[in-house]
PDB file of C-alpha atoms in Angstrom:
ATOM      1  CA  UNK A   1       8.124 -22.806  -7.276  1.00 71.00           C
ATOM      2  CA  UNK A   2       9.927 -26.058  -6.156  1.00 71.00           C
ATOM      3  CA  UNK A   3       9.976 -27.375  -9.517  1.00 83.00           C
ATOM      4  CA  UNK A   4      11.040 -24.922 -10.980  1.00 87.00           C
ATOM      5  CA  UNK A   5      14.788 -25.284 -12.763  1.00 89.00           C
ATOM      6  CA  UNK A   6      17.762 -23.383 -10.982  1.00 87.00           C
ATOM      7  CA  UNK A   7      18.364 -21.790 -14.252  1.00 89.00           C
ATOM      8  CA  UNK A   8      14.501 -19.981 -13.683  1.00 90.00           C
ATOM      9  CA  UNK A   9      15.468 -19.588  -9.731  1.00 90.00           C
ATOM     10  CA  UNK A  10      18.575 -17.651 -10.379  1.00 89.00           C
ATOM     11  CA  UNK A  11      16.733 -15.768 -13.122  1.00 90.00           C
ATOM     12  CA  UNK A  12      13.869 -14.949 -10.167  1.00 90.00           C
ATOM     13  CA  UNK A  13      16.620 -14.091  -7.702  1.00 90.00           C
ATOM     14  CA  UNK A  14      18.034 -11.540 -10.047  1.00 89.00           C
ATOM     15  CA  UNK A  15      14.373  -9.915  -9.590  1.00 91.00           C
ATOM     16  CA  UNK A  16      14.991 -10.137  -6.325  1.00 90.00           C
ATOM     17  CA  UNK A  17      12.566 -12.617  -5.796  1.00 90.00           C
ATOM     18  CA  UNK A  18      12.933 -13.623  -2.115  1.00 90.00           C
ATOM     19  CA  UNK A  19      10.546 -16.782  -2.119  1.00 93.00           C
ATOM     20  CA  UNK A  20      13.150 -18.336  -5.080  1.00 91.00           C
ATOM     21  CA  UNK A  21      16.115 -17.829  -2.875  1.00 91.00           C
ATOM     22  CA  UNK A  22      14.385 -19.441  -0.340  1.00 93.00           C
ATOM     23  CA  UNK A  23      13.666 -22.499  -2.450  1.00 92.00           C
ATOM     24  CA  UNK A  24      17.224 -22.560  -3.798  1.00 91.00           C
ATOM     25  CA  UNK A  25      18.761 -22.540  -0.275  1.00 93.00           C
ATOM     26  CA  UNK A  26      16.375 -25.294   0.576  1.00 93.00           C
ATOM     27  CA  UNK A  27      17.707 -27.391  -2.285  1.00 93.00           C
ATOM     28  CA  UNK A  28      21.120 -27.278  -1.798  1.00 93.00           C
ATOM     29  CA  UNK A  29      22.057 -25.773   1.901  1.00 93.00           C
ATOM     30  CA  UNK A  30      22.537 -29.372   3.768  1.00 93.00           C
ATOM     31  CA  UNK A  31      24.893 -30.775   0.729  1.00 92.00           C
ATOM     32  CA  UNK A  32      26.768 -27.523   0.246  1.00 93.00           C
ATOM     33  CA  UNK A  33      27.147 -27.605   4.523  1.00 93.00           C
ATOM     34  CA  UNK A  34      28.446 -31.232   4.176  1.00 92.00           C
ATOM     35  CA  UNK A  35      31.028 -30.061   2.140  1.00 90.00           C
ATOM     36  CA  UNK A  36      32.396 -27.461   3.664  1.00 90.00           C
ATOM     37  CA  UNK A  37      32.654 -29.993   6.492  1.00 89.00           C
ATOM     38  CA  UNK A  38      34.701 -32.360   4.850  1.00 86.00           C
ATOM     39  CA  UNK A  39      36.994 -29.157   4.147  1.00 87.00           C
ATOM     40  CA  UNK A  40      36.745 -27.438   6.995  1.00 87.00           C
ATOM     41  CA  UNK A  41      36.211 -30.480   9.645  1.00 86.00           C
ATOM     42  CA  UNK A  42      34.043 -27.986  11.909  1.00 86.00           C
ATOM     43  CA  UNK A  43      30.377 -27.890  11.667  1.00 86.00           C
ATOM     44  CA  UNK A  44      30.467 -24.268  13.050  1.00 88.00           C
ATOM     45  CA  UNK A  45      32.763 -22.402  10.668  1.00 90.00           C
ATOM     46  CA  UNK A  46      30.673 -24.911   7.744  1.00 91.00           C
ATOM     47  CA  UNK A  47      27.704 -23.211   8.858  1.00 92.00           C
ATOM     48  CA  UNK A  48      29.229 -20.222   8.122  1.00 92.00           C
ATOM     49  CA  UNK A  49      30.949 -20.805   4.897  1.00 92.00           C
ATOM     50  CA  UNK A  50      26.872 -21.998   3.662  1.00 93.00           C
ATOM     51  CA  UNK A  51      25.803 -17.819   4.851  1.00 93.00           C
ATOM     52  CA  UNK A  52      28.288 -16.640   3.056  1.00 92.00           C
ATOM     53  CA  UNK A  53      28.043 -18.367  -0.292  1.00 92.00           C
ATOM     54  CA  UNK A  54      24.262 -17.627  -0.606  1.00 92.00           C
ATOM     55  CA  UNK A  55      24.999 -14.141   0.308  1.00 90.00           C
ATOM     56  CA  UNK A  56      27.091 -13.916  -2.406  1.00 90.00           C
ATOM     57  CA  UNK A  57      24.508 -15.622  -4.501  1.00 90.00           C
ATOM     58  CA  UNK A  58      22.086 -13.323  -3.453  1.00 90.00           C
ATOM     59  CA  UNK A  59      24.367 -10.443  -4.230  1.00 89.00           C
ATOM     60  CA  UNK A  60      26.139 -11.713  -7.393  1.00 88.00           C
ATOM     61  CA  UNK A  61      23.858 -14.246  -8.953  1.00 86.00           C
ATOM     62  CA  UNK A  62      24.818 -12.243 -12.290  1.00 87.00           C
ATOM     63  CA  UNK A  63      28.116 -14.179 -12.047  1.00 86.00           C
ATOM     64  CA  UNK A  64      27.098 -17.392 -13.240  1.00 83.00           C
ATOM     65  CA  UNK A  65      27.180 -17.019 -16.709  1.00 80.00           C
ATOM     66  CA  UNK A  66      25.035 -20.325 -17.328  1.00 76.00           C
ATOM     67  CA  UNK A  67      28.360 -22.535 -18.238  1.00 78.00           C
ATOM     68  CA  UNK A  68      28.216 -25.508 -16.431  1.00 81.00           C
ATOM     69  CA  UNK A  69      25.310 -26.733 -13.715  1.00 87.00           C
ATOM     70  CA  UNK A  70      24.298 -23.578 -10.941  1.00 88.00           C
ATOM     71  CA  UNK A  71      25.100 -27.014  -8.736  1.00 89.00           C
ATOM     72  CA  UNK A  72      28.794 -26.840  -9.848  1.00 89.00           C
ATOM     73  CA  UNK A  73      29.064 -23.359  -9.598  1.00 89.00           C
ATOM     74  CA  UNK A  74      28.049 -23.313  -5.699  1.00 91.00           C
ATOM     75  CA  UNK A  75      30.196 -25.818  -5.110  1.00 91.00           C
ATOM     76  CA  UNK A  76      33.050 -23.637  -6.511  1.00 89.00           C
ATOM     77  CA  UNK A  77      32.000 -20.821  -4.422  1.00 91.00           C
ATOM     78  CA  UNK A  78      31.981 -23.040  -1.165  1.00 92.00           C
ATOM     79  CA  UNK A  79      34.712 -24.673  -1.981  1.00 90.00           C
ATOM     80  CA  UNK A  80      37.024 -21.571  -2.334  1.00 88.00           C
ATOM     81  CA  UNK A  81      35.530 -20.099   0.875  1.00 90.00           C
ATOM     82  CA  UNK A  82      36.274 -22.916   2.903  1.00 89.00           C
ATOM     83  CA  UNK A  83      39.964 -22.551   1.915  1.00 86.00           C
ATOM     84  CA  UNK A  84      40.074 -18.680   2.306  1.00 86.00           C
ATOM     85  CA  UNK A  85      38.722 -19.479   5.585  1.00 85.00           C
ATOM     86  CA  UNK A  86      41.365 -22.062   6.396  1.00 83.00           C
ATOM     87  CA  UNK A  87      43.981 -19.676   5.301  1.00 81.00           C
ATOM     88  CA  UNK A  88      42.355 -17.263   7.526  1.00 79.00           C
ATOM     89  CA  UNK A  89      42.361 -19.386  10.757  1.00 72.00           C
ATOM     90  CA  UNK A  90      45.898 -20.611  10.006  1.00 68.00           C
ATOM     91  CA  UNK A  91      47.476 -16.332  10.078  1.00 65.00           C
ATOM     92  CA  UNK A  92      45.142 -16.181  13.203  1.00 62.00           C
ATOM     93  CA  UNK A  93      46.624 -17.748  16.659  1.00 57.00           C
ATOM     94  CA  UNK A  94      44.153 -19.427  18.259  1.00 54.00           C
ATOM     95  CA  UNK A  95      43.742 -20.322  22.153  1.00 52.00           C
ATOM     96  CA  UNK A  96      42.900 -23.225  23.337  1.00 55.00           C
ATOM     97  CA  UNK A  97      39.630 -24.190  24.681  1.00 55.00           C
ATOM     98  CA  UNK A  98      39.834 -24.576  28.796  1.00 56.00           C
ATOM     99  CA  UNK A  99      37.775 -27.834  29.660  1.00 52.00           C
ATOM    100  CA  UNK A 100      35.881 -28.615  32.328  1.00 50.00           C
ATOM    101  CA  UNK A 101      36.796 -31.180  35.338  1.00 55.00           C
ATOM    102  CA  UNK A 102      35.796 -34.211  34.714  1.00 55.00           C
ATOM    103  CA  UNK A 103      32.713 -35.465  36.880  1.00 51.00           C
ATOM    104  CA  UNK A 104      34.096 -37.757  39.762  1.00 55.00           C
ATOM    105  CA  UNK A 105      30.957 -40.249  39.473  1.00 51.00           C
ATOM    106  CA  UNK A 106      27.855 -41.289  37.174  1.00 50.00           C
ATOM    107  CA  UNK A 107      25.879 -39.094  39.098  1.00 49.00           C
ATOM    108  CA  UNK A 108      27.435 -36.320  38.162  1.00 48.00           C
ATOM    109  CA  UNK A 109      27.169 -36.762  34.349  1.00 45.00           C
ATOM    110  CA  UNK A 110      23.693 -37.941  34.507  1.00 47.00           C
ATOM    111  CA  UNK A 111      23.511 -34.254  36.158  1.00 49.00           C
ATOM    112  CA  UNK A 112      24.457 -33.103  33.202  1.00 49.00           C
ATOM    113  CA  UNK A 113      22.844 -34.343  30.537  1.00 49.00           C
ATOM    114  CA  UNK A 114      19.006 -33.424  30.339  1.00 49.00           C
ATOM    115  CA  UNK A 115      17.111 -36.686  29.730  1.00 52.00           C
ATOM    116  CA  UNK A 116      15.146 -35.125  26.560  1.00 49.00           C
ATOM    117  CA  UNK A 117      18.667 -35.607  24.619  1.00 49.00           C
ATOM    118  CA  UNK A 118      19.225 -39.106  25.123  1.00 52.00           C
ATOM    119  CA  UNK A 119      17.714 -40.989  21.912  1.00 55.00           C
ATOM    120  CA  UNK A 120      17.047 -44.558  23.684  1.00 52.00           C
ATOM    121  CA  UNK A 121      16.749 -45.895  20.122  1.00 53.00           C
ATOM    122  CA  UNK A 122      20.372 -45.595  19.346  1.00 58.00           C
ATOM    123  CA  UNK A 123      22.729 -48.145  18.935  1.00 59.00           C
ATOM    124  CA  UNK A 124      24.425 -49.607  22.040  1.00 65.00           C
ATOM    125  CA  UNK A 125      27.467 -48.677  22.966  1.00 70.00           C
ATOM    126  CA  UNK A 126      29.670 -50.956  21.805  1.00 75.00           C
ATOM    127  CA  UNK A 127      28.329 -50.707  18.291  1.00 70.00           C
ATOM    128  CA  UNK A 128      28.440 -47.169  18.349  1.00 69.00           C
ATOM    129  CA  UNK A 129      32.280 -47.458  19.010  1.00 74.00           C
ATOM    130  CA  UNK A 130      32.676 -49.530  16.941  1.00 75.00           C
ATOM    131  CA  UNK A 131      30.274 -47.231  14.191  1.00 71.00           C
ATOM    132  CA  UNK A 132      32.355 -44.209  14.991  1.00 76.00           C
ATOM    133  CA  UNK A 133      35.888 -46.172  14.932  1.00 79.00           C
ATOM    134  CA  UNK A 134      35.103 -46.913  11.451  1.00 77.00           C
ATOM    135  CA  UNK A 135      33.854 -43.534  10.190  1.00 78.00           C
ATOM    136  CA  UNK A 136      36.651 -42.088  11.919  1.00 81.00           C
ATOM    137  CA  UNK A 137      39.169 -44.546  10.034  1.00 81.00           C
ATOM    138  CA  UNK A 138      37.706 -43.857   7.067  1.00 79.00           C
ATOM    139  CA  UNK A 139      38.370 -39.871   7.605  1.00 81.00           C
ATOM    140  CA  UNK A 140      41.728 -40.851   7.797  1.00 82.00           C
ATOM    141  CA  UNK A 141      42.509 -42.960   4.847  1.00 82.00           C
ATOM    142  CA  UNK A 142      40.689 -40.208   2.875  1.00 83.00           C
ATOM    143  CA  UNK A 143      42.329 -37.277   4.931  1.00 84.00           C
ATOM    144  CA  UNK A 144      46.046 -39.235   3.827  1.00 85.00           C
ATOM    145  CA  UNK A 145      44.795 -38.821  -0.217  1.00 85.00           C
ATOM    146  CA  UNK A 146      46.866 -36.216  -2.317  1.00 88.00           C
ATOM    147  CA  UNK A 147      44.403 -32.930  -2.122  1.00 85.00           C
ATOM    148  CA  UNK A 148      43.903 -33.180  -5.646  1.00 87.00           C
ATOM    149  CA  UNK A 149      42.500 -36.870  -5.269  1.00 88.00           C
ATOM    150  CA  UNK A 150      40.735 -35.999  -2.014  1.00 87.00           C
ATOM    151  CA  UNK A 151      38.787 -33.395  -3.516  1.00 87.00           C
ATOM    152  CA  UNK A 152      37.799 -35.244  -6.674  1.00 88.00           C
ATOM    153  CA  UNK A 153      36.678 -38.284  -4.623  1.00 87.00           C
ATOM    154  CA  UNK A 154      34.544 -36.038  -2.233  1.00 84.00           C
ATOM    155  CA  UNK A 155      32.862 -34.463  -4.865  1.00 86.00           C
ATOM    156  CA  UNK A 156      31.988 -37.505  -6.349  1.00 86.00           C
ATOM    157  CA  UNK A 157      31.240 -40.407  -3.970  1.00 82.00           C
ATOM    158  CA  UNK A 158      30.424 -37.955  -0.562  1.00 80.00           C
ATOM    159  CA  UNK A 159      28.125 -35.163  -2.350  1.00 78.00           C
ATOM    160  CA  UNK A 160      26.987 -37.178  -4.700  1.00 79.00           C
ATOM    161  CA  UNK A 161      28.175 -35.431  -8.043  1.00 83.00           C
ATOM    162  CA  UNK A 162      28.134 -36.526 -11.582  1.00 87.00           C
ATOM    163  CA  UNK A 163      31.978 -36.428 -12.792  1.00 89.00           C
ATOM    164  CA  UNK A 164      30.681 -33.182 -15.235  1.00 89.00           C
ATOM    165  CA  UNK A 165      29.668 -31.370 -11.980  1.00 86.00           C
ATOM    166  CA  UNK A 166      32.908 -32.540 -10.492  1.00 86.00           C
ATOM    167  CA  UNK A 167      35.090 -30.793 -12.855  1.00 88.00           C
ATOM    168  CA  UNK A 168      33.044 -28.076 -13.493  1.00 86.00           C
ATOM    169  CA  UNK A 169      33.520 -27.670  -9.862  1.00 85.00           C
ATOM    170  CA  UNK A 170      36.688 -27.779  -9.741  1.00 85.00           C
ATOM    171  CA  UNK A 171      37.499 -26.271 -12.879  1.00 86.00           C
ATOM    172  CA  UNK A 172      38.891 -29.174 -14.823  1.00 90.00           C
ATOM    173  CA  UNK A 173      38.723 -31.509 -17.766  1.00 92.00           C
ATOM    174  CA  UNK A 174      36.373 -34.494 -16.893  1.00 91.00           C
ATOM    175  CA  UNK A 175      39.374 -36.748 -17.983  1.00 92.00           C
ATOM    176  CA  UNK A 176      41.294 -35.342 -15.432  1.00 92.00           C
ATOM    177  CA  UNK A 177      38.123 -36.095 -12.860  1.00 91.00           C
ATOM    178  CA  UNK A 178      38.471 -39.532 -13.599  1.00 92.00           C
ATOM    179  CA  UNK A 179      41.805 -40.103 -13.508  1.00 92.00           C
ATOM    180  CA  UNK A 180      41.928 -38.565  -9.948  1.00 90.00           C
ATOM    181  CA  UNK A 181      39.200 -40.902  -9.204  1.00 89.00           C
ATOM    182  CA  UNK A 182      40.604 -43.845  -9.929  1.00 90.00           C
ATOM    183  CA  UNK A 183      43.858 -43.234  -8.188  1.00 89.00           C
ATOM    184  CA  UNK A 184      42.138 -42.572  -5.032  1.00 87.00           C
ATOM    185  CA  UNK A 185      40.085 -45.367  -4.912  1.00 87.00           C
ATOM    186  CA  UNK A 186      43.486 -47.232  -5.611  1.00 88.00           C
ATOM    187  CA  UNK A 187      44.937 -45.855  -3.047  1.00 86.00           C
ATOM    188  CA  UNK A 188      42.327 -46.017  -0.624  1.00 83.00           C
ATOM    189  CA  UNK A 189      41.281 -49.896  -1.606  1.00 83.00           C
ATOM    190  CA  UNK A 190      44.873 -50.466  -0.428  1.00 85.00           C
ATOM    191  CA  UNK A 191      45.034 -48.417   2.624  1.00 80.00           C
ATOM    192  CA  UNK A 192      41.612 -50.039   3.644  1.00 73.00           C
ATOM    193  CA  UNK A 193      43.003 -53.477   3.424  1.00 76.00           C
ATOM    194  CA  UNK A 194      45.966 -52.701   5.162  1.00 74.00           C
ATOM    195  CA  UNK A 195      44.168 -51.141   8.056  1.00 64.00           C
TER     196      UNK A 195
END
């Protein structure tokens, strides 16, 4: 059933066929969460946003109508419940999280961290700072894109998407893809340098 083609999955799942759900969630839950991260900037709420969009593609899998890749068409679903969700969180008032105190020594955070989740094969600190530093920068300069641009260039160069998925995605001409494409990476080539 793995090689199967989403088109036969989605015609399985419309049998209710459990086992090709299974297999299509496989194949596309860890991209489709990456996404929603990159809209969402929460892993939590992304993890959420991936239920819901195979629920509905459990539920509504009639929907696609076979225009355009089953690829694009979850990402249209993700991607418009990652901003209903952001519209959601922005009517709700949130409090903030309370922190704990700090430890006073070493001790006390060796204390708390078990020793079965420190990976001794990671980079050393100062070129994991250095590591995040630069993935963080590069959040920003992307973050600071027009959200027309951002999107397009997520699509594209993060989740790996052909420029027809891309629109299809996002419900556009390819042209129009393209020409969002190459003003972001305008933009952000110049941003980058001056960083």
């Amino acid at each position: 059933m793995q090689t199967l083609s989403d088109e036969d999955l989605v015609a399985a799942i419309l049998k209710r066929d459990a086992r090709a759900f299974e297999v299509l969630f496989d194949r596309y839950a860890a991209a489709l969460h990456r996404h929603a991260c990159c809209i969402l900037h929460d892993d939590v709420p992304a993890h959420d946003v991936v239920q819901e969009t195979f629920l509905r593609v459990w539920r509504r899998a009639e929907q696609w109508d076979g225009r355009g890749t089953f690829k694009a068409w979850l990402y249209r679903i993700v991607t418009n419940v990652s901003l209903n969700h952001l519209r959601t969180v922005k009517r709700r008032r949130e409090l903030p999280l309370v922190l704990p105190p700090e430890p006073e020594d070493e001790a006390d955070v060796a204390d708390l961290v078990p020793s079965w989740m420190v990976d001794n094969s990671a980079l050393g600190p100062e070129a994991a700072v250095e590591l995040a530093e630069q993935r963080e920068s590069y959040r920003q300069v992307v973050a600071r894109l027009p959200g027309d641009k951002r999107e397009a260039f997520r699509l594209v160069y993060e989740m790996e998407m052909s420029i027809r998925d891309a629109a299809d995605a996002l419900d556009i001409p390819e042209g129009t893809v393209k020409s969002r494409l190459h003003y972001a990476r305008k933009q952000l080539a110049r941003e980058w340098r001056d960083f």
